[in-house]
Structures are given as structure tokens and as C-alpha cells.
Short mmCIF file of C-alpha atoms in Angstrom, two decimals:
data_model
loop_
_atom_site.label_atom_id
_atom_site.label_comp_id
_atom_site.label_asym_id
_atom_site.label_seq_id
_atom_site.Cartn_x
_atom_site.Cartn_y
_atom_site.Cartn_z
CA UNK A 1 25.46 -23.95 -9.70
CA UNK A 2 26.26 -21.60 -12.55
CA UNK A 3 23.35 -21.63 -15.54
CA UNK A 4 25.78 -22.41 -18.17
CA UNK A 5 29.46 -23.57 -16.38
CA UNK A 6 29.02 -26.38 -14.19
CA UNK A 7 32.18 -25.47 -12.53
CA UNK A 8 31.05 -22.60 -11.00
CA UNK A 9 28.67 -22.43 -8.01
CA UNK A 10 27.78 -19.76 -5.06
CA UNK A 11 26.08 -20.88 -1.85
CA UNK A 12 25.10 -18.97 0.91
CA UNK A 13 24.27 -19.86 4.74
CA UNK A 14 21.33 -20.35 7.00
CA UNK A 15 23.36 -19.14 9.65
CA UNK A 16 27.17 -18.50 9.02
CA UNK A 17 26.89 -15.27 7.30
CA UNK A 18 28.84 -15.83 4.57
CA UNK A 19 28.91 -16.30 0.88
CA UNK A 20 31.11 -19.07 -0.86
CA UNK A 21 32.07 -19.17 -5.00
CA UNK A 22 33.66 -21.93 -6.18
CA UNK A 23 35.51 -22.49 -9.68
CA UNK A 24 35.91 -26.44 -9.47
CA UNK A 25 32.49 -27.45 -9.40
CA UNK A 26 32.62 -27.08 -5.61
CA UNK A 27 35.66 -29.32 -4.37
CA UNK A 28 36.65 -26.30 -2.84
CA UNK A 29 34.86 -22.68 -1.58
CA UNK A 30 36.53 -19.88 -0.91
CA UNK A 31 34.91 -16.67 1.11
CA UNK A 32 33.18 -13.96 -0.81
CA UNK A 33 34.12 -9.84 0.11
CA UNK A 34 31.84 -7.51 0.28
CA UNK A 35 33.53 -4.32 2.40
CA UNK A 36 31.45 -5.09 5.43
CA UNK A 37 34.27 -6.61 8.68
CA UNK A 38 30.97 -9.16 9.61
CA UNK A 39 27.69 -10.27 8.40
CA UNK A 40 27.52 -12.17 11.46
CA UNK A 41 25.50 -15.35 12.26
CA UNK A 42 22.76 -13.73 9.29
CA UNK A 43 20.76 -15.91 6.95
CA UNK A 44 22.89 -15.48 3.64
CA UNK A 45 20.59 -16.33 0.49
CA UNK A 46 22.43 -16.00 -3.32
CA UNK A 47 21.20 -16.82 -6.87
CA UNK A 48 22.90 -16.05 -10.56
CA UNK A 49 20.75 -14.01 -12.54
CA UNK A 50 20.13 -16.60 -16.05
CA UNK A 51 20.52 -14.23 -18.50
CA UNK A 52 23.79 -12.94 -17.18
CA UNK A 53 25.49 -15.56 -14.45
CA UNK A 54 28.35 -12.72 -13.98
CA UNK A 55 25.37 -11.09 -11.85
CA UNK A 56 24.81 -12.72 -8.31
CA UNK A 57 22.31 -11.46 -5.90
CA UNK A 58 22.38 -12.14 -2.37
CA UNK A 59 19.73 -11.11 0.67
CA UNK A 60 21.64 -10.88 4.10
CA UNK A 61 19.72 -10.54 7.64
CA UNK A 62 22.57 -7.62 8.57
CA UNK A 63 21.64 -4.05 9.57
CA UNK A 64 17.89 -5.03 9.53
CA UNK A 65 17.75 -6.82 5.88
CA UNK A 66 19.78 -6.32 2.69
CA UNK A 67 20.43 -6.77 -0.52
CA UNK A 68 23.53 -7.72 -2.07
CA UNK A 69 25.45 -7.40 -5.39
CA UNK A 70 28.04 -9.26 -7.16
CA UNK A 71 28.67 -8.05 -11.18
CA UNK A 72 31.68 -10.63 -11.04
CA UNK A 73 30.04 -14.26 -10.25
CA UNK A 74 29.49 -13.64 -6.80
CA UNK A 75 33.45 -13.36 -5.88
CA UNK A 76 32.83 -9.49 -4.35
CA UNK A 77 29.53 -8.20 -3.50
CA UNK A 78 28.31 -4.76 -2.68
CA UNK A 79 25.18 -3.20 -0.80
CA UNK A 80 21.98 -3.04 -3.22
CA UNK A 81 19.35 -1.75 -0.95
CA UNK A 82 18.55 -1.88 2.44
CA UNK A 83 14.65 -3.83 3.21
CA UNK A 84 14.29 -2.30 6.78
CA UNK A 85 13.40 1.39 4.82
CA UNK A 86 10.20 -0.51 2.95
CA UNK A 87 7.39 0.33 5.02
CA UNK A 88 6.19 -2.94 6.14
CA UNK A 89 4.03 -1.72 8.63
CA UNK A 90 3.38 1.40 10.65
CA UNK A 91 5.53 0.84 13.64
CA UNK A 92 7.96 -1.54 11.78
CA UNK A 93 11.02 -2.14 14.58
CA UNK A 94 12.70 -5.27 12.86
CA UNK A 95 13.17 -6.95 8.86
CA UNK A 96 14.51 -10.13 9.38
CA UNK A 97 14.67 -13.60 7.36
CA UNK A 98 14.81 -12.29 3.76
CA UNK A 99 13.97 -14.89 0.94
CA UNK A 100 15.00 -13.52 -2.72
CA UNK A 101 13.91 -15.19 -5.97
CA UNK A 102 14.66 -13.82 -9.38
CA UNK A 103 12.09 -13.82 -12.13
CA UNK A 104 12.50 -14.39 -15.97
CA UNK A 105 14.18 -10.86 -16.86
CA UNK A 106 16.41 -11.62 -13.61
CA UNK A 107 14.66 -9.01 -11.37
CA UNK A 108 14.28 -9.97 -7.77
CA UNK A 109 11.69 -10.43 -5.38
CA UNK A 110 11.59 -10.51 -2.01
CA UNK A 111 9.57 -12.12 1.17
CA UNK A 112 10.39 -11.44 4.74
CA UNK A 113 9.34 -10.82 8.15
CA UNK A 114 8.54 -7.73 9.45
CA UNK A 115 8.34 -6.64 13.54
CA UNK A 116 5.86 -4.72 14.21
CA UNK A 117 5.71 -5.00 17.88
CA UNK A 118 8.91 -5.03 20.25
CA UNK A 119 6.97 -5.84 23.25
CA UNK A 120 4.80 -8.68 21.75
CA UNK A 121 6.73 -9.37 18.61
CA UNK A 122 3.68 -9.19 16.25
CA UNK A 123 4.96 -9.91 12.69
CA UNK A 124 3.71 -10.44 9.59
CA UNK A 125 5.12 -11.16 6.15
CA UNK A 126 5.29 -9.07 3.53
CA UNK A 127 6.45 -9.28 -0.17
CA UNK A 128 7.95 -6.52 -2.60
CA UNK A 129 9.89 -6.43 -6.33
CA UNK A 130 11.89 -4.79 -8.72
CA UNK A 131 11.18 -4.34 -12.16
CA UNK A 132 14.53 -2.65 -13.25
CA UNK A 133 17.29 -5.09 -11.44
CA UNK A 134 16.76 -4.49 -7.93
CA UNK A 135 17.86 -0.28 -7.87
CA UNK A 136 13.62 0.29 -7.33
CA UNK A 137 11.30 -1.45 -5.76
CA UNK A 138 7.61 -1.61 -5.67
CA UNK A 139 5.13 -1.04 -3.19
CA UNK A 140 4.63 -3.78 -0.04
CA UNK A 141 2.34 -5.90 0.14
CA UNK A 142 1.45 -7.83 2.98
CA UNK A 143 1.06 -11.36 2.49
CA UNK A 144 0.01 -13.42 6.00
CA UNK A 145 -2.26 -12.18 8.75
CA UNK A 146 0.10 -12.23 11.52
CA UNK A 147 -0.71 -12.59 15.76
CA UNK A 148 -4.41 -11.27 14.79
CA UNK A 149 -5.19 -14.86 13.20
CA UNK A 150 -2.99 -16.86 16.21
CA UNK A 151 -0.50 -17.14 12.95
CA UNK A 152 3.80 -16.27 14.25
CA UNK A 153 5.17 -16.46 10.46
CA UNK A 154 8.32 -17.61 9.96
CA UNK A 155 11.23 -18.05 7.87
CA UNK A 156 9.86 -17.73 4.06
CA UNK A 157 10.56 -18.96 0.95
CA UNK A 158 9.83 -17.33 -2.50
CA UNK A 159 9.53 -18.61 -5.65
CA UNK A 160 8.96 -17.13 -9.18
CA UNK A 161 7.90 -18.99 -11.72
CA UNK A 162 8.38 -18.82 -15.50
CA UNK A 163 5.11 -16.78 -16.21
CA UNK A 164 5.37 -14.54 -13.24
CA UNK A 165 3.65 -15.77 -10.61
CA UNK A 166 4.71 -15.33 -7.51
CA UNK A 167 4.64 -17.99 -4.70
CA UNK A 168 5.48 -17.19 -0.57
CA UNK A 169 5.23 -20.04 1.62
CA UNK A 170 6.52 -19.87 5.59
CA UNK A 171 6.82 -21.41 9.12
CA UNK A 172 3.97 -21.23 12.01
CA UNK A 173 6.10 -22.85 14.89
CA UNK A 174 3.12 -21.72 16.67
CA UNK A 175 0.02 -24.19 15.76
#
């Protein structure tokens, strides 16, 4: 829900790829725009910046991970930056599964999983943020230890908290 208007409220899907707004405290969603025909079945994540709730930011698993933009409440978004050109890894083939969190001055983070391997589908995850709104990002940093520990990360989630500091949690479907 909004910060400030409890009748407004965004939500996002695990695996619809879509983004909802609603103005009547969520009796009723209608579909976000953002100029793209599909987003497909992606994982759709969305949160309103605090300081300024007109702001929405959304990650999308389309075109290999990216970030979304909304300056009007998260009715219309539009492309932010695209996670597959961070250089997760040398031989990065995939981004997938991008969690976002904003911190205090409303700049996002971001977790996700990175390919590495097409053939054995070695991935890792790996973290990155913005200091200036999401138009730069800083370097990557990876965060698990992927296939060479018997680890398959998974699906993360990021959170931020009021200092700073950064926590990335994630699936192991395989132990």
C-alpha cells in the first residue's frame, strides 16, 4: 500500500507478469502499461519509493532482468535498466529472479540469479545498487557460492534496512 494514502496500492506477480494499481484501497486492480505487448509469465516485483510514493519501481524477469519505472504511482512504467549487462560472472548466459528493495533515500538494490553455465546451469547470486535512483549502478558482488559448495540458489529476497544494511536470503531446493 501507498506510504501516506491508504487507498492506493501496487502489487506485482510471482508469475503473471503484470503490475496492478489500485485507487480504492484494492477492491478493484486495474493493469499497469509500460510499452512492452508482454512481460509474459515473469516474476513482477514493485515498491513506492517513501519519500516520493508518485515513484514506483518494479524488477521484471523479461529480456534477461529489468528494471522498471513509474513517476505516476505505478499506473505507466518505463524501462530503467536492463540487469543481464551487469557482469555477474564471466560467461554469464541468463539473469533471472530479480528481488528489488529500496533503501532510506529510495535507491534500489538488487539480488538475483545469475547463469553461468548453459550446459550445467551453475548459478550463483549476486547483489548490486544505486546510489543516485537507479540510472547507475555499482559494482557486483557475488553473494552465495553456487554448484562449487553443492548450493543451486534460488529465488531471493532483499531487504534494506533503516541504517543500510543490506540482507539477501534464497532457496536451495537442492539439500
Amino acid at each position: 500500500f501507498h506510504p501516506t494514502n491508504s487507498a492506493l496500492a501496487i502489487a506485482g506477480g510471482r508469475e503473471s507478469g503484470t503490475a496492478h494499481f489500485s485507487t480504492d484501497g484494492g477492491k478493484t486492480w486495474r493493469n499497469a502499461t509500460h510499452g512492452v505487448a508482454d512481460w509474459g509469465n515473469a516474476r513482477v516485483e514493485i515498491t513506492y519509493a517513501r519519500a516520493n510514493p508518485s515513484i514506483v519501481y518494479a524488477s521484471v524477469d523479461v529480456n534477461r532482468g529489468s528494471i522498471w519505472r513509474s513517476t505516476d504511482g505505478g499506473v505507466n512504467f518505463s524501462p530503467l535498466v536492463n540487469v543481464s549487462r551487469f557482469r555477474s560472472g564471466p560467461n554469464t548466459v541468463l539473469t533471472t529472479n530479480i528481488a528489488l528493495a529500496l533503501d532510506a533515500a529510495d535507491n534500489p538494490h538488487l539480488a538475483w540469479v545469475g547463469v553461468t553455465s548453459a550446459q550445467t546451469r551453475t548459478q550463483d547470486i549476486y547483489y548490486s545498487r544505486s546510489a543516485d535512483g537507479g540510472r547507475a549502478f555499482g559494482p557486483v558482488i557475488q553473494v552465495s557460492l553456487g554448484n562449487n559448495s553443492g548450493v543451486n540458489p534460488r529465488e531471493p529476497a532483499l531487504a534494506v534496512d533503516s541504517r543500510g544494511a543490506v540482507f539477501v536470503a534464497w532457496t536451495n531446493p537442492d539439500r
